[in-house]
Coordinates of C-alpha atoms in Angstrom, one line a residue:
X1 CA 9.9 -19.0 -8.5
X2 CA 10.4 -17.4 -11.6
X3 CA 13.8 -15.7 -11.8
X4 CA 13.4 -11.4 -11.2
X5 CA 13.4 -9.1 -14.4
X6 CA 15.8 -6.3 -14.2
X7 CA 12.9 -4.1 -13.5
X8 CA 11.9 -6.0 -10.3
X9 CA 16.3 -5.8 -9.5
X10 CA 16.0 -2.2 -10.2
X11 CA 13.0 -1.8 -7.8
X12 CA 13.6 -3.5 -5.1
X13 CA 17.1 -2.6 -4.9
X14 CA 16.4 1.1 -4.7
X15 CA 13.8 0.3 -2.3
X16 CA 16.7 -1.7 0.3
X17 CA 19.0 1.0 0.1
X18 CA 15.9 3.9 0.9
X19 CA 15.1 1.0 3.4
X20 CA 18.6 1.0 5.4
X21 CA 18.6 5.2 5.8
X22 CA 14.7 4.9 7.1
X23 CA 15.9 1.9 9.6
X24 CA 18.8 4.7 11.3
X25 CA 16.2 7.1 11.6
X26 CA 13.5 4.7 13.2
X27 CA 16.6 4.4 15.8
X28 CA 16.9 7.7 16.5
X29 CA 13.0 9.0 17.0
X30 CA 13.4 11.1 19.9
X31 CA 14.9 13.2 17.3
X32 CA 12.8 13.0 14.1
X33 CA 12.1 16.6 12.1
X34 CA 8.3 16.3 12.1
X35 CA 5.9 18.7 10.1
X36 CA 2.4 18.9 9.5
X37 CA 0.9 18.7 6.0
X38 CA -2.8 19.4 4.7
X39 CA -4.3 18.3 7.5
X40 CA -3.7 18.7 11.5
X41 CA -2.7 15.2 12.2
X42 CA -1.5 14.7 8.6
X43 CA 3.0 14.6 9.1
X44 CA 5.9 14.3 7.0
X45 CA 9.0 13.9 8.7
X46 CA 12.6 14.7 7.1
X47 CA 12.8 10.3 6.3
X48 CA 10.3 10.7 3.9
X49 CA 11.6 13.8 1.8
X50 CA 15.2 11.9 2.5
X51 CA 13.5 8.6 1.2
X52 CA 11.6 9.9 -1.9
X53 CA 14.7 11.9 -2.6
X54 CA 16.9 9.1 -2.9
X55 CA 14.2 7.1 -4.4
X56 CA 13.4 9.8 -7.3
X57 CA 17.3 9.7 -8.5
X58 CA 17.5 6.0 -8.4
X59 CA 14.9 4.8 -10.5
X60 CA 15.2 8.0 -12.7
X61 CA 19.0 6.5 -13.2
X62 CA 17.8 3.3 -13.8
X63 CA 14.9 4.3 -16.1
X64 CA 15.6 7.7 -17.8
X65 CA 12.4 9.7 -18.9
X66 CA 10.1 7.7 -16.7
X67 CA 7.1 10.2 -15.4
X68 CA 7.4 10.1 -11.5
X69 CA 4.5 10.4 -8.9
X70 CA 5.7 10.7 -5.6
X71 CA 3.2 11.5 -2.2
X72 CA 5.9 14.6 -1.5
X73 CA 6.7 16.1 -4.5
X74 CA 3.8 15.0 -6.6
X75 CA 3.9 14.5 -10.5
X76 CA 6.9 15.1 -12.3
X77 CA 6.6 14.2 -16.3
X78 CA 9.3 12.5 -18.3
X79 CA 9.7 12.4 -21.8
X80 CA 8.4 8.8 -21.5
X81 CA 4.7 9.3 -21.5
X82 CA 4.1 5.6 -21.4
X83 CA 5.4 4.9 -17.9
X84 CA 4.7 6.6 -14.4
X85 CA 6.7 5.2 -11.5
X86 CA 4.1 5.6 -8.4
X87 CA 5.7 5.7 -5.0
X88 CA 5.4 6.5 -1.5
X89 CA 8.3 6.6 0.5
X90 CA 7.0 6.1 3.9
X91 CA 3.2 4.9 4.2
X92 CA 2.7 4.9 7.5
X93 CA 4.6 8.0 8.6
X94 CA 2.4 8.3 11.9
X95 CA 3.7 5.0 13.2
X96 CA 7.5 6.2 12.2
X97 CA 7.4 8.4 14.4
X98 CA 6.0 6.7 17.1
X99 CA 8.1 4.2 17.2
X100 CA 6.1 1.2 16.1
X101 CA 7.9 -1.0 13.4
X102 CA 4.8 -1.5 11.0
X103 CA 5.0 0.9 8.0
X104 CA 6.6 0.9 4.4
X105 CA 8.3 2.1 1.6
X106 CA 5.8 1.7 -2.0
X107 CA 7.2 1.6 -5.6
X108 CA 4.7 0.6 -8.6
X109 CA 5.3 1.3 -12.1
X110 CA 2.7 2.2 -14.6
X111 CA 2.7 1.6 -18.1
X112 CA -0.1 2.8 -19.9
X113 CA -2.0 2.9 -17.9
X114 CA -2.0 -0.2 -15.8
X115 CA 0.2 -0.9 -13.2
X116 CA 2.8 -3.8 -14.4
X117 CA 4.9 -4.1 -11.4
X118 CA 5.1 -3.2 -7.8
X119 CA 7.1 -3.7 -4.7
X120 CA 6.5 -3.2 -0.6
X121 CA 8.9 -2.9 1.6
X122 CA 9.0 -3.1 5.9
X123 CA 12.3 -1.8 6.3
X124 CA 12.2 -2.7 10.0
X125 CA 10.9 -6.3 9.5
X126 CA 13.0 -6.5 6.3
X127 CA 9.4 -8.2 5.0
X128 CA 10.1 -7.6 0.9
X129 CA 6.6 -7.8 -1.2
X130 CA 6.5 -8.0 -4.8
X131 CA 4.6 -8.7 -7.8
X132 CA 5.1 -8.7 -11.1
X133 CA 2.8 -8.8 -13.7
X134 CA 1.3 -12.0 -15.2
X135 CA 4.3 -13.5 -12.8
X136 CA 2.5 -13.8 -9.5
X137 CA 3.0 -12.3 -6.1
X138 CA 5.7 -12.9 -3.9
X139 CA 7.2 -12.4 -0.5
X140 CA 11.4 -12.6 -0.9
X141 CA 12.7 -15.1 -3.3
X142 CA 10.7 -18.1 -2.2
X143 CA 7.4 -17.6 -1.1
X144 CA 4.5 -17.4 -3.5
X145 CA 1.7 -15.1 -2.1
X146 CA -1.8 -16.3 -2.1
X147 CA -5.0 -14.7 -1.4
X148 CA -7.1 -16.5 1.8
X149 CA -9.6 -19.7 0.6
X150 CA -12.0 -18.6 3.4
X151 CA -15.4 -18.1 2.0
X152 CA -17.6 -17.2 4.9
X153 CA -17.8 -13.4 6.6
X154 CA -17.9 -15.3 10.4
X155 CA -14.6 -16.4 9.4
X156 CA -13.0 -13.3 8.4
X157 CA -10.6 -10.4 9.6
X158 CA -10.6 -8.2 7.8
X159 CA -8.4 -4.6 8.2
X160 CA -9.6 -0.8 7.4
X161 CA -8.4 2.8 8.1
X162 CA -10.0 5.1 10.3
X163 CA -10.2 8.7 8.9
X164 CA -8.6 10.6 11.7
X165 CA -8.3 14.9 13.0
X166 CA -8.7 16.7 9.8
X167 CA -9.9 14.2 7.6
X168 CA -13.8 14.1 6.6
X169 CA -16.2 10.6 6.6
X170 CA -16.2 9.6 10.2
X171 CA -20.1 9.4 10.0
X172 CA -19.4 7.5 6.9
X173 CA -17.2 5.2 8.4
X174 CA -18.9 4.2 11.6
X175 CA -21.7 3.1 9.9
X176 CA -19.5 0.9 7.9
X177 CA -18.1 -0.2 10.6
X178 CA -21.4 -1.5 12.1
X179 CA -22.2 -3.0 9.0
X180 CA -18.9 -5.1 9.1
X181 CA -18.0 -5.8 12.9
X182 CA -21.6 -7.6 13.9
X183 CA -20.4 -10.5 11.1
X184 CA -16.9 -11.2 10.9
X185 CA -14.1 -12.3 13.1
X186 CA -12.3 -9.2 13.7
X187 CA -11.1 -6.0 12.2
X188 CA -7.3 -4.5 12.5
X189 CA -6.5 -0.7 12.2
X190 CA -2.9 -0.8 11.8
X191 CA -2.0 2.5 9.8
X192 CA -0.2 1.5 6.6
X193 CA -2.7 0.9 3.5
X194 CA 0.6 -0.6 1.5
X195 CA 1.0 -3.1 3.8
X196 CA -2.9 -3.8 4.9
X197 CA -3.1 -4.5 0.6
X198 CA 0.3 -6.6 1.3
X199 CA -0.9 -8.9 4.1
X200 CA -4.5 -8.8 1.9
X201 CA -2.4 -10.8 -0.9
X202 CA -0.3 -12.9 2.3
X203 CA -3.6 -14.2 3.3
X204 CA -2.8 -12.7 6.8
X205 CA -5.7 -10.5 6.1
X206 CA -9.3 -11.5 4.6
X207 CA -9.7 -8.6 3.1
X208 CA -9.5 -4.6 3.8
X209 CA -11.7 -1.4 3.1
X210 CA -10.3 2.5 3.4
X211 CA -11.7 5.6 1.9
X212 CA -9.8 8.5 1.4
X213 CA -6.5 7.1 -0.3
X214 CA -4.3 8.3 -2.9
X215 CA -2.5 6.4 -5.9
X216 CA 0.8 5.8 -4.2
X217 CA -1.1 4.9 -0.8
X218 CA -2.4 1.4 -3.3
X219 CA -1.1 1.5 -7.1
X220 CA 1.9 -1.7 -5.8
X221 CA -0.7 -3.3 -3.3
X222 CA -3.7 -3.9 -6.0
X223 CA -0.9 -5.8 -8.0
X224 CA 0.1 -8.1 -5.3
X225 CA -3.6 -8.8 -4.2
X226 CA -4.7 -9.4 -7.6
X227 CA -1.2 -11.1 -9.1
X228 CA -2.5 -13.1 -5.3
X229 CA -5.5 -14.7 -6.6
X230 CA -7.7 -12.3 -5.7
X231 CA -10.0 -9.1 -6.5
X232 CA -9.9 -5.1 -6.1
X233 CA -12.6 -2.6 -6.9
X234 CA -13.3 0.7 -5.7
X235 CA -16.0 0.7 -2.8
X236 CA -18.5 1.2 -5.6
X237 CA -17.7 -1.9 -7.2
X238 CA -16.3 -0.5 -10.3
X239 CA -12.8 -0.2 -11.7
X240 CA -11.4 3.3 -9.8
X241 CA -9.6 1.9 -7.2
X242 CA -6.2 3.5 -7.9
X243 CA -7.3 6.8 -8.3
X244 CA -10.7 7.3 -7.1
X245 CA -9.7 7.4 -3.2
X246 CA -11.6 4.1 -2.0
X247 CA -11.2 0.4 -2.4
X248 CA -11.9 -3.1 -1.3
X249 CA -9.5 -5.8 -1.7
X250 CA -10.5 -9.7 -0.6
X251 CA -10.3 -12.9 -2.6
X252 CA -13.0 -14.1 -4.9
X253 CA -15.9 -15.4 -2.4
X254 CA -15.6 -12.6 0.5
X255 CA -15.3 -9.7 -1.9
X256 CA -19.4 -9.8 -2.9
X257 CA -20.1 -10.3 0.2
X258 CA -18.2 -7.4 2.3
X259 CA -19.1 -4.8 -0.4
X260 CA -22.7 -6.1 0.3
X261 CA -22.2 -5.0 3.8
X262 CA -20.4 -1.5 2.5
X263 CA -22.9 -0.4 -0.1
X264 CA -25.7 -1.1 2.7
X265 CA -23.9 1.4 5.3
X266 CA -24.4 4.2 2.3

């Protein structure tokens, strides 16, 4: 592997120590502060304002004048107009704070306008993403991430989100669905976009669809899928993934053929 730039140290060190705080909280559930955002079933608990709190200070530290995006506190502009870090502290709040171990802390940097390096982190599992790029993708310090080879939709799973109370495109999305689940393997809803995009560039996934996302919901996971062999578009096709809400992610061969299936559920 190729030995981690102090940028990667900087990243995925503040995202360990955010990591360890989330973990004592996870333990302690039965008495999580939980609040509800935009939407009815939309929450924030007090381990994500902790989190991005301790997250904003860390890399701002390690990287003063940096712009800042954060899913809580939104943009916060530098004096560095060349760099944005992107993060979300917890994707995957809604299985916090139920008690299932699958959901992540997110930190991507931008610089102009392309996002350069990105890391996604399972506190739980202790599962540590990252890519760097031009560097490749890569889970810890060993493993090299690589996208699936499978080329056929029979042979796929594939993963997705499901717009839930509160959120609009449930029409949208069940005829999607229909398009999708009468030719693959299998489809997975398991709640966290970060890691959904992480597993995509794993290979544990085929490839995964959601509408409805923000930039710190996918900005570190289209890194590691495409710094993983393979390709991210915006359910149009085109180049908006990061921040026009919607994306597909798959390798090379199944991407054409699963936004096929998309674009004829329009």
């Amino acid at each position: 592997m190729p030995a981690t730039s102090p940028l990667i140290n900087v990243m995925t060190e503040a995202a360990r120590k955010a990591g360890k705080g989330m973990a004592r909280d996870f333990g302690e559930v039965s008495e999580l502060q939980v609040s509800r955002k935009g939407s009815a079933s939309d929450f924030v608990t007090a381990a994500d304002l902790k989190a991005e709190q301790f997250l904003f200070e860390a890399l701002t530290k390690a990287r003063p004048g940096y712009s800042f995006i954060g899913e809580e506190r939104g943009l916060i502009e530098g004096t560095d107009k060349t760099h944005t870090w992107i993060v979300d502290p917890l994707d995957g709040t809604t299985n916090f704070i139920h008690a299932i171990p699958h959901f992540a802390i997110n930190i991507a940097l931008q610089r102009e306008g392309e996002v350069v390096a990105a890391v996604t982190y399972n506190p739980i599992t202790a599962d540590l993403f990252w890519a760097e790029k031009g560097k490749g993708a890569w889970l810890g310090s060993e493993r090299r991430l690589r996208v699936a080879a499978r080329n056929r939709l029979d042979d796929a799973l594939l993963a997705t989100g499901i717009p839930f109370l509160g959120k609009p495109g449930h029409a949208q999305f069940l005829k999607e669905l229909h398009q999708i689940t009468q030719r693959v393997a299998g489809v997975r809803r398991y709640g966290a976009a970060a890691l959904d995009l992480a597993w995509v560039a794993a290979g544990r996934f085929d490839g995964f669809w959601e509408r409805g996302l923000n930039s710190w919901d996918v900005a570190a996971g289209m890194l590691l899928v495409t710094e993983a062999g393979g390709k991210v578009t915006d359910l149009e096709g085109g180049e908006n993934a990061l921040d026009g809400g919607t994306i597909l992610a798959a390798n090379l061969d199944l991407h054409p053929l699963v936004l096929e299936r998309l674009k004829a559920a329009a």
